[in-house]
């Protein structure tokens, strides 16, 4: 293929199964390394542990069992008690409340799905997540319904591109959250403004990215179609669109990730909802283990969808050689 | 170029060859370029790529176009195909002027121009489907043409699974299934290795012998041009103009053995004279001013020759 961007110049030895196994191992390792750091910080008392968890208050009258105090405060009281010949307080080094240990988060992860929330007014984690997913779905769908056709058209017809792209270039620098108040004023306080923010955040990038992808289509392919007697509209539907489809699909995957990053901001607009509301509520009650579980859930869903979509892409576009690199 | 070693002139034709050319000239003109001119706008003003090109190609004639690099060979064929607009003159197919690309002029490109998302069979079916044939008819034609180029077995393969030579066979089949009046080929074998190229040349001649098709073939390989062509159109550069239309005196059917024949060598000598004139190294050499200054990087006793 003459298209430089899509030609694989990966040497042959990279396609071996040895290398594939190595890639999987490294992939697992890339997750294990940060987990290892987290474990070290959580379980090795000498690594960080700036606080002390009081086991017995001793003579210090404001210490209570289960209280977290700064190490310096504990040391001071310890010296005080010794000096006054009172029973010394006992305690263990601990991390601040906002850094739960891995096993606590794992437990929270499990209980958030298995046990009803402690506060009656709080939604289940999966309810919050589902609400967020519907917001993303509608936001991304509306954005794609406008952005994909417009992107393909302005990538195909230079006139349209000159007419639309300068404004879009300008507009994409306006931060989507800045439209929050406006969106609430126009669309109310529930889901509509949140969807609108995701659309505003995704759409303008989407048009430009897809227009660019369309322009990168190998011109020889279009010319070949022309010499075979293809006429205008069919050139678009039978040549341009199928020609860019694998790259368009890849762009959409990246843009979907983009939409997720706008989610948290979008959900703070109007009445807080979805996973964001779950997170802020749990943080308010200092259930940081739940907060971590929820944040991780977002990561798992986002990453999981992308892996699934990548698999699906390989199934859908068997001719696309650049996908083998992934 | 040793003139004395070749006694024969490229203009000497044997009886059979002359009779053949007479017969060709009796046939209808398929493609005619009349005062064809083409300019490119550039930062240094307009660049004249083609100037006043005139020639006629008769039915079932095989014409090759050669010329120094930058002489506008590709521009010429792309203009004939309608992929580029000409600024003056006309392109006539069967006496009627044409503008823009159309199925009456099939084209085979140097690069791989197959649709990567379609199987080999669907690639060949593309043209008929675009021109209003039903699926079944298009499929039947496609399978017939795939058989003609010897790729029936690969009907359901994707282009990326084929070798370079096979892809060009598909490209030829895809162009010919449309039954064009003329087949335009823009250095179609340029990217192939020598062995595959030789095979493809013989294969193309075979197709041309058996099918009612007229071929205009661009190449920079002089041997290829002489081996394939009835006539060779020699262009000169800056601007692209017709220098000479040579009638190849090598008799048909052609074979690789003819490469050392007197007619072949005489024609090649003439082409070389036209394309690489002896003064060119002084005047318009693209590499002028580039003088390598080599320093010895190896030990003085470490000699390779």
Short mmCIF file of N, CA and C in Angstrom, two decimals, chain B residues 1-7 269:
data_model
loop_
_atom_site.label_atom_id
_atom_site.label_comp_id
_atom_site.label_asym_id
_atom_site.label_seq_id
_atom_site.Cartn_x
_atom_site.Cartn_y
_atom_site.Cartn_z
N UNK B 1 27.80 4.04 -26.67
CA UNK B 1 27.05 3.69 -27.87
C UNK B 1 27.96 3.56 -29.07
N UNK B 2 28.14 2.36 -29.47
CA UNK B 2 29.08 2.11 -30.58
C UNK B 2 28.31 1.95 -31.89
N UNK B 3 28.38 2.97 -32.73
CA UNK B 3 27.58 2.96 -33.96
C UNK B 3 27.99 1.86 -34.94
N UNK B 4 29.28 1.56 -34.97
CA UNK B 4 29.76 0.63 -35.97
C UNK B 4 29.31 -0.80 -35.70
N UNK B 5 29.01 -1.11 -34.43
CA UNK B 5 28.66 -2.49 -34.11
C UNK B 5 27.26 -2.83 -34.62
N UNK B 6 26.44 -1.81 -34.88
CA UNK B 6 25.09 -2.08 -35.38
C UNK B 6 24.99 -1.52 -36.79
N UNK B 7 24.85 -2.40 -37.71
CA UNK B 7 24.78 -1.96 -39.09
C UNK B 7 23.37 -1.57 -39.47
N UNK B 269 19.31 1.54 -29.28
CA UNK B 269 20.33 2.58 -29.44
C UNK B 269 19.68 3.92 -29.77
#
